[in-house]
Short mmCIF file of C-alpha atoms and ligand atoms in Angstrom, two decimals:
data_model
loop_
_atom_site.label_atom_id
_atom_site.label_comp_id
_atom_site.label_asym_id
_atom_site.label_seq_id
_atom_site.Cartn_x
_atom_site.Cartn_y
_atom_site.Cartn_z
CA UNK A 208 -40.37 -14.72 -9.99
CA UNK A 209 -39.44 -14.43 -6.62
CA UNK A 210 -39.96 -11.46 -4.26
CA UNK A 211 -35.99 -12.33 -3.00
CA UNK A 212 -34.54 -12.61 -6.33
CA UNK A 213 -36.37 -9.16 -7.85
CA UNK A 214 -34.47 -7.81 -4.51
CA UNK A 215 -31.09 -10.18 -4.95
CA UNK A 216 -30.85 -9.04 -8.76
CA UNK A 217 -31.39 -5.44 -7.59
CA UNK A 218 -28.26 -5.92 -5.19
CA UNK A 219 -26.29 -7.70 -7.74
CA UNK A 220 -26.62 -5.21 -10.53
CA UNK A 221 -25.50 -2.76 -7.87
CA UNK A 222 -22.39 -4.35 -7.75
CA UNK A 223 -22.74 -3.94 -11.61
CA UNK A 224 -22.85 -0.81 -11.18
CA UNK A 225 -20.74 1.01 -8.64
CA UNK A 226 -17.48 -0.96 -9.77
CA UNK A 227 -17.62 2.38 -12.18
CA UNK A 228 -17.18 4.80 -9.01
CA UNK A 229 -13.75 2.96 -8.13
CA UNK A 230 -12.43 3.91 -11.38
CA UNK A 231 -14.41 7.17 -11.63
CA UNK A 232 -12.47 8.19 -8.69
CA UNK A 233 -9.03 6.71 -9.84
CA UNK A 234 -9.63 8.73 -13.23
CA UNK A 235 -10.44 11.79 -11.09
CA UNK A 236 -7.88 11.42 -8.81
CA UNK A 237 -4.80 11.84 -11.31
CA UNK A 238 -6.24 14.45 -13.78
CA UNK A 239 -6.48 16.25 -10.46
CA UNK A 240 -9.89 17.29 -9.92
CA UNK A 241 -10.25 17.07 -6.33
CA UNK A 242 -8.05 19.29 -5.78
CA UNK A 243 -9.77 21.79 -7.87
CA UNK A 244 -12.81 21.42 -5.53
CA UNK A 245 -14.06 22.09 -2.00
CA UNK A 246 -17.01 23.37 0.30
CA UNK A 247 -17.79 25.71 -1.76
CA UNK A 248 -19.74 25.08 -4.82
CA UNK A 249 -17.84 26.52 -8.20
CA UNK A 250 -18.77 26.09 -12.00
CA UNK A 251 -18.26 22.29 -13.34
CA UNK A 252 -16.71 24.72 -16.67
CA UNK A 253 -14.63 26.59 -14.81
CA UNK A 254 -13.37 22.94 -13.04
CA UNK A 255 -13.33 21.33 -16.54
CA UNK A 256 -10.88 24.20 -18.47
CA UNK A 257 -8.16 24.71 -14.78
CA UNK A 258 -7.86 20.36 -14.31
CA UNK A 259 -7.73 20.46 -19.15
CA UNK A 260 -11.02 18.00 -18.83
CA UNK A 261 -13.80 17.60 -21.57
CA UNK A 262 -16.26 19.42 -19.84
CA UNK A 263 -19.13 17.40 -19.94
CA UNK A 264 -17.96 14.39 -19.42
CA UNK A 265 -16.67 15.61 -15.97
CA UNK A 266 -20.71 17.13 -15.26
CA UNK A 267 -21.63 13.54 -16.36
CA UNK A 268 -18.69 11.59 -14.50
CA UNK A 269 -19.70 14.41 -11.34
CA UNK A 270 -23.60 13.47 -11.84
CA UNK A 271 -22.20 9.69 -10.82
CA UNK A 272 -20.74 10.96 -7.58
CA UNK A 273 -23.41 13.35 -6.49
CA UNK A 274 -25.16 9.07 -6.09
CA UNK A 275 -21.83 8.29 -3.67
CA UNK A 276 -21.95 11.01 -0.98
CA UNK A 277 -18.69 12.27 -3.01
CA UNK A 278 -19.50 15.69 -4.36
CA UNK A 279 -23.34 17.08 -4.02
CA UNK A 280 -24.27 20.01 -7.07
CA UNK A 281 -26.56 22.92 -6.19
CA UNK A 282 -29.52 22.39 -6.96
CA UNK A 283 -30.68 23.80 -9.87
CA UNK A 284 -27.42 24.78 -11.15
CA UNK A 285 -24.30 23.20 -12.83
CA UNK A 286 -21.88 24.03 -9.37
CA UNK A 287 -20.14 21.55 -7.78
CA UNK A 288 -18.64 20.97 -4.88
CA UNK A 289 -16.79 18.45 -2.28
CA UNK A 290 -18.83 16.28 0.45
CA UNK A 291 -16.63 15.41 3.80
CA UNK A 292 -16.09 12.44 1.71
CA UNK A 293 -14.98 13.40 -0.90
CA UNK A 294 -12.34 16.32 0.20
CA UNK A 295 -10.68 13.20 1.74
CA UNK A 296 -9.90 13.38 -2.65
CA UNK A 297 -7.64 16.49 -1.89
CA UNK A 298 -4.11 15.61 -1.65
CA UNK A 299 -4.28 18.28 1.06
CA UNK A 300 -6.36 16.94 3.33
CA UNK A 301 -4.65 15.31 6.10
CA UNK A 302 -6.32 12.29 5.63
CA UNK A 303 -5.75 12.04 2.83
CA UNK A 304 -6.76 9.15 0.40
CA UNK A 305 -5.42 10.94 -3.47
CA UNK A 306 -2.77 9.11 -4.49
CA UNK A 307 -4.20 5.35 -3.10
CA UNK A 308 -7.44 5.77 -6.25
CA UNK A 309 -4.80 7.90 -8.37
CA UNK A 310 -1.65 5.30 -8.28
CA UNK A 311 -0.94 2.57 -10.44
CA UNK A 312 -2.19 -0.51 -9.42
CA UNK A 313 -5.93 -2.93 -9.52
CA UNK A 314 -7.65 -0.29 -11.37
CA UNK A 315 -5.26 -0.98 -14.45
CA UNK A 316 -5.00 -5.16 -14.57
CA UNK A 317 -7.85 -5.82 -12.96
CA UNK A 318 -9.98 -6.09 -16.62
CA UNK A 319 -7.20 -8.97 -17.46
CA UNK A 320 -8.58 -11.39 -13.82
CA UNK A 321 -8.91 -13.26 -16.35
CA UNK A 322 -5.89 -14.49 -16.90
CA UNK A 323 -4.89 -14.96 -13.32
CA UNK A 324 -8.27 -16.89 -12.76
CA UNK A 325 -6.70 -19.60 -16.05
CA UNK A 326 -3.19 -19.65 -14.94
CA UNK A 327 -2.23 -18.32 -11.14
CA UNK A 328 0.27 -15.71 -12.84
CA UNK A 329 -0.16 -12.13 -12.14
CA UNK A 330 -1.82 -10.24 -14.68
CA UNK A 331 -0.02 -7.19 -14.23
CA UNK A 332 2.16 -7.96 -17.02
CA UNK A 333 -0.19 -8.71 -19.63
CA UNK A 334 -2.56 -5.78 -18.70
CA UNK A 335 0.79 -2.61 -18.33
CA UNK A 336 3.34 -4.97 -20.91
CA UNK A 337 5.78 -5.12 -17.86
CA UNK A 338 5.89 -6.35 -14.36
CA UNK A 339 4.55 -4.22 -11.72
CA UNK A 340 8.40 -2.73 -10.22
CA UNK A 341 9.25 -2.47 -14.53
CA UNK A 342 7.24 -0.24 -14.73
CA UNK A 343 7.53 1.77 -12.23
CA UNK A 344 10.78 2.16 -12.35
CA UNK A 345 10.95 3.41 -15.68
CA UNK A 346 7.59 6.29 -15.26
CA UNK A 347 9.00 9.07 -12.87
CA UNK A 348 5.35 9.77 -12.12
CA UNK A 349 3.50 6.81 -11.43
CA UNK A 350 6.47 6.56 -9.31
CA UNK A 351 6.07 9.14 -7.35
CA UNK A 352 2.50 8.64 -6.85
CA UNK A 353 2.82 4.98 -5.83
CA UNK A 354 5.41 6.08 -3.02
CA UNK A 355 2.71 9.30 -2.45
CA UNK A 356 -0.12 5.94 -2.18
CA UNK A 357 1.91 3.44 0.37
CA UNK A 358 2.60 6.39 2.90
CA UNK A 359 -0.78 7.32 2.95
CA UNK A 360 -2.05 3.71 3.91
CA UNK A 361 1.08 3.37 6.16
CA UNK A 362 -0.66 6.14 7.97
CA UNK A 363 -3.80 4.62 8.24
CA UNK A 364 -2.18 1.49 8.81
CA UNK A 365 1.54 1.24 10.16
CA UNK A 366 1.69 4.09 11.76
CA UNK A 367 -0.77 2.92 14.37
CA UNK A 368 1.42 0.32 15.23
CA UNK A 369 4.00 1.65 16.10
CA UNK A 370 3.40 1.84 19.80
CA UNK A 371 2.28 -1.80 19.88
CA UNK A 372 6.48 -2.30 19.35
CA UNK A 373 8.80 -2.53 22.69
CA UNK A 374 11.46 -0.43 20.94
CA UNK A 375 15.14 -0.55 21.99
CA UNK A 376 16.75 2.97 23.86
CA UNK A 377 19.01 3.10 21.52
CA UNK A 378 20.60 1.13 18.22
CA UNK A 379 19.90 0.95 14.26
CA UNK A 380 16.67 0.48 12.18
CA UNK A 381 17.23 -0.77 8.95
CA UNK A 382 13.81 -0.35 6.81
CA UNK A 383 14.60 -2.14 3.82
CA UNK A 384 12.10 -1.59 1.53
CA UNK A 385 10.75 1.21 3.18
CA UNK A 386 8.86 3.75 0.23
CA UNK A 387 9.74 7.13 1.08
CA UNK A 388 10.18 7.44 4.87
CA UNK A 389 7.03 7.63 6.61
CA UNK A 390 7.66 4.50 8.98
CA UNK A 391 10.79 5.30 9.94
CA UNK A 392 10.20 8.08 10.70
CA UNK A 393 7.84 8.19 13.08
CA UNK A 394 9.54 5.44 14.73
CA UNK A 395 12.55 8.22 15.18
CA UNK A 396 10.10 10.90 16.77
CA UNK A 397 8.47 8.11 19.01
CA UNK A 398 11.99 6.79 20.18
CA UNK A 399 14.97 9.84 20.33
CA UNK A 400 17.63 7.14 20.66
CA UNK A 401 17.12 5.44 17.60
CA UNK A 402 18.77 5.83 14.87
CA UNK A 403 16.88 4.58 11.06
CA UNK A 404 18.05 3.85 8.05
CA UNK A 405 16.34 3.59 5.13
CA UNK A 406 16.65 1.07 2.52
CA UNK A 407 14.56 1.11 -1.15
CA UNK A 408 15.35 1.27 -4.53
CA UNK A 409 17.12 4.74 -5.83
CA UNK A 410 14.51 6.11 -7.49
CA UNK A 411 11.82 5.60 -4.93
CA UNK A 412 14.65 7.33 -2.39
CA UNK A 413 15.28 9.96 -5.00
CA UNK A 414 13.21 12.25 -2.67
CA UNK A 415 14.05 11.54 0.82
CA UNK A 416 16.76 13.15 1.95
CA UNK A 417 15.55 16.28 1.92
CA UNK A 418 12.07 15.29 3.13
CA UNK A 419 14.05 13.97 5.89
CA UNK A 420 16.56 16.68 6.40
CA UNK A 421 13.07 19.11 6.85
CA UNK A 422 11.73 16.95 9.49
CA UNK A 423 15.34 17.68 11.57
CA UNK A 424 15.95 14.34 11.92
CA UNK A 425 18.90 14.59 8.32
CA UNK A 426 22.08 13.53 11.94
CA UNK A 427 19.74 10.28 12.81
CA UNK A 428 18.75 8.71 9.56
CA UNK A 429 20.83 7.53 6.83
CA UNK A 430 19.69 6.97 3.32
CA UNK A 431 21.36 4.14 1.39
CA UNK A 432 19.62 2.71 -2.15
CA UNK A 433 19.62 -0.21 -2.16
CA UNK A 434 17.63 -3.95 -3.01
CA UNK A 435 16.25 -6.21 -1.29
CA UNK A 436 18.11 -9.69 -2.38
CA UNK A 437 21.68 -7.84 -1.22
CA UNK A 438 23.03 -7.66 2.07
CA UNK A 439 21.33 -5.09 4.15
CA UNK A 440 23.75 -2.79 6.05
CA UNK A 441 24.06 -3.70 9.28
CA UNK A 442 21.41 -3.21 12.19
CA UNK A 443 20.21 -4.41 15.84
CA UNK A 444 16.25 -3.77 14.63
CA UNK A 445 15.01 -4.67 10.87
CA UNK A 446 12.37 -3.65 10.18
CA UNK A 447 9.57 -4.83 7.23
CA UNK A 448 5.73 -2.97 6.23
CA UNK A 449 4.05 -4.57 3.70
CA UNK A 450 6.91 -6.16 1.68
CA UNK A 451 7.49 -8.90 2.18
CA UNK A 452 3.33 -10.18 1.17
CA UNK A 453 4.70 -8.64 -2.14
CA UNK A 454 6.37 -11.45 -3.40
CA UNK A 455 6.65 -15.81 -2.82
CA UNK A 456 8.20 -18.03 -0.47
CA UNK A 457 11.00 -18.27 -2.23
CA UNK A 458 11.31 -14.52 -2.16
CA UNK A 459 10.18 -13.99 1.11
CA UNK A 460 13.57 -16.84 2.56
CA UNK A 461 15.90 -15.18 0.30
CA UNK A 462 15.50 -11.73 1.78
CA UNK A 463 14.59 -12.74 5.06
CA UNK A 464 17.61 -15.11 4.68
CA UNK A 465 20.26 -12.20 3.56
CA UNK A 466 19.26 -10.72 6.72
CA UNK A 467 19.93 -13.08 9.07
CA UNK A 468 23.42 -13.91 7.85
CA UNK A 469 25.69 -11.04 8.75
CA UNK A 470 23.44 -10.64 12.41
CA UNK A 471 24.61 -12.28 15.50
CA UNK A 472 21.91 -13.81 17.14
CA UNK A 473 18.91 -11.86 19.50
CA UNK A 474 18.78 -9.37 15.92
CA UNK A 475 15.33 -8.27 16.28
CA UNK A 476 13.57 -8.64 12.80
CA UNK A 477 10.02 -6.64 13.10
CA UNK A 478 6.62 -7.15 10.49
CA UNK A 479 4.17 -4.96 9.72
CA UNK A 480 1.87 -7.50 7.23
CA UNK A 481 -1.96 -8.30 8.36
CA UNK A 482 -1.94 -12.34 9.61
CA UNK A 483 -4.70 -14.13 8.07
CA UNK A 484 -7.42 -16.18 10.15
CA UNK A 485 -5.58 -19.82 10.39
CA UNK A 486 -8.77 -21.72 9.15
CA UNK A 487 -8.53 -20.47 6.18
CA UNK A 488 -11.31 -17.74 5.91
CA UNK A 489 -10.54 -14.08 5.24
CA UNK A 490 -12.65 -10.95 6.06
CA UNK A 491 -13.77 -8.88 3.03
CA UNK A 492 -10.77 -6.98 3.45
CA UNK A 493 -8.30 -9.64 3.89
CA UNK A 494 -9.39 -11.47 0.61
CA UNK A 495 -9.61 -7.55 -1.17
CA UNK A 496 -5.48 -7.10 -0.54
CA UNK A 497 -4.97 -11.02 -0.93
CA UNK A 498 -6.68 -11.02 -4.88
CA UNK A 499 -4.91 -7.91 -5.18
CA UNK A 500 -1.15 -9.52 -4.20
CA UNK A 501 -1.56 -11.86 -6.34
CA UNK A 502 -3.08 -9.39 -9.24
CA UNK A 503 -0.27 -7.42 -9.42
CA UNK A 504 3.02 -9.19 -8.35
CA UNK A 505 3.85 -12.80 -8.51
CA UNK A 506 3.48 -15.49 -6.35
CA UNK A 507 2.60 -12.24 -3.91
CA UNK A 508 0.43 -13.43 -1.25
CA UNK A 509 -1.21 -12.51 1.74
CA UNK A 510 -0.06 -15.56 5.02
CA UNK A 511 -1.41 -16.90 8.17
CA UNK A 512 0.50 -16.65 11.24
CA UNK A 513 1.94 -20.83 10.08
CA UNK A 514 2.96 -19.18 7.59
CA UNK A 515 5.60 -16.96 8.65
CA UNK A 516 6.62 -18.71 11.81
CA UNK A 517 7.16 -21.35 8.37
CA UNK A 518 9.26 -19.21 6.12
CA UNK A 519 11.00 -16.79 9.79
CA UNK A 520 12.41 -20.43 10.69
CA UNK A 521 13.43 -21.62 7.51
CA UNK A 522 15.37 -18.74 7.50
CA UNK A 523 17.17 -18.54 10.82
CA UNK A 524 14.30 -16.51 12.44
CA UNK A 525 12.08 -17.14 15.58
CA UNK A 526 8.51 -15.34 15.57
CA UNK A 527 8.51 -14.13 19.00
CA UNK A 528 4.82 -13.35 19.25
CA UNK A 529 1.80 -11.89 16.52
CA UNK A 530 0.37 -8.19 18.00
CA UNK A 531 -3.77 -7.44 16.15
CA UNK A 532 -3.11 -4.13 15.28
CA UNK A 533 -6.12 -1.55 13.34
CA UNK A 534 -7.96 -3.91 11.30
CA UNK A 535 -6.25 -4.80 7.85
CA UNK A 536 -2.58 -4.89 9.94
CA UNK A 537 -0.28 -7.17 12.06
CA UNK A 538 2.71 -6.95 13.93
CA UNK A 539 5.14 -10.36 13.43
CA UNK A 540 7.60 -9.77 16.03
CA UNK A 541 11.26 -12.21 15.49
CA UNK A 542 14.71 -12.94 16.91
CA UNK A 543 17.84 -14.48 14.64
CA UNK A 544 18.22 -17.64 16.43
CA UNK A 545 21.51 -20.14 14.81
CA UNK A 546 20.37 -23.67 14.06
CA UNK A 547 21.68 -25.44 16.77
CA UNK A 548 24.61 -27.53 15.86
CA UNK A 549 23.19 -30.93 15.26
C1 SAM B 965 3.68 -1.80 -0.81
S1 SAM B 965 5.75 -0.16 -0.79
C2 SAM B 965 5.32 -0.43 1.07
C3 SAM B 965 6.76 0.61 1.51
C4 SAM B 965 6.50 0.43 2.62
N1 SAM B 965 7.02 0.11 3.92
C5 SAM B 965 5.64 0.42 3.42
O1 SAM B 965 4.56 0.59 5.05
O2 SAM B 965 4.47 2.18 3.08
C6 SAM B 965 6.98 -2.32 -0.83
C7 SAM B 965 8.14 -1.20 -1.66
O3 SAM B 965 8.99 -2.50 -1.62
C8 SAM B 965 9.75 -2.28 -2.55
N2 SAM B 965 10.78 -2.70 -3.49
C9 SAM B 965 10.03 -3.47 -4.44
N3 SAM B 965 11.47 -4.19 -4.57
C10 SAM B 965 12.50 -3.91 -4.16
C11 SAM B 965 13.35 -4.71 -4.59
N4 SAM B 965 13.49 -5.29 -4.91
N5 SAM B 965 14.48 -3.69 -3.47
C12 SAM B 965 14.07 -3.27 -2.39
N6 SAM B 965 13.34 -1.80 -2.30
C13 SAM B 965 11.95 -3.08 -3.10
C14 SAM B 965 8.91 -0.85 -2.93
O4 SAM B 965 9.76 0.02 -3.91
C15 SAM B 965 8.28 0.02 -2.15
O5 SAM B 965 8.02 0.89 -1.85
#
């Protein structure tokens, strides 16, 4: 065997083994184990008892993560602590990714990727027995973790884009498919003259009113349970963050047309989405997101600027600008434009 081949085999075998680390983190965060660990080493037996896990299984899993800079064992003992990276799996860390790992998602459906590959259809209904949104709607605990995961990712991807938008000094911003409100409340804090409306499914918004009141925004932010496929509340700016990539072209056209229908010319639309390069390539994170969409939702995909432009024009909007945000995010701005009379 050539020497390079040995290195290639080792590298590929590493990929094979590393997949298990992802699943280990998903399982540990679902059981709340990182919240029972910290900087100070604790006996595995104690942690297992508190988490309600099998002590031997937990120890072996933590040994795997010791090799991946998530936990560290005190030499010669059965005591374990979180590394700095592992601390990010605690729910109380300000940059926590705990819910991102714990949520229903790729870890639950990717084992049926063969189905997606054969049919082009999402793996979620095959793996879960029903569609992704329906599965979540029937399970409030899983829905809450998913919404928390969206808020965590919003902090990474969408909040850094708030300053990239020239928001009007006053008026109403309607956030469609808002999740629990992490993004819109950040916009309202940045621009004190604005009012906001959160629109999402009723079971997503059930706790949002209390959260908005706690932030002192109750008099400026309305919570309007609704549906993307129904007429939206009136607004001056419509915001859709990481919503359109969940849907196929036909659904995106319906969503955007419904917003356009009652909106006067000049109404603004702000999309927070990643934008794929025009040449058909994709960075590693973009390819990951595109596959995640393909596995989870019917017809969902990441898109190029040209694809967004076409969908916008088809729905009564004109694309004005595309501004890059942090890796994995762009701001696409459009305005309402009625078709010119023939
Ligand atoms: C990927 S999340 C994005 C959440 C949030 N905008 C963000 O950036 O974090 C998509 C959101 O669309 C919502 N959604 C899905 N189907 C919906 C529907 N038919 N009507 C309203 N909202 C819907 C989900 O509940 C979820 O909150």
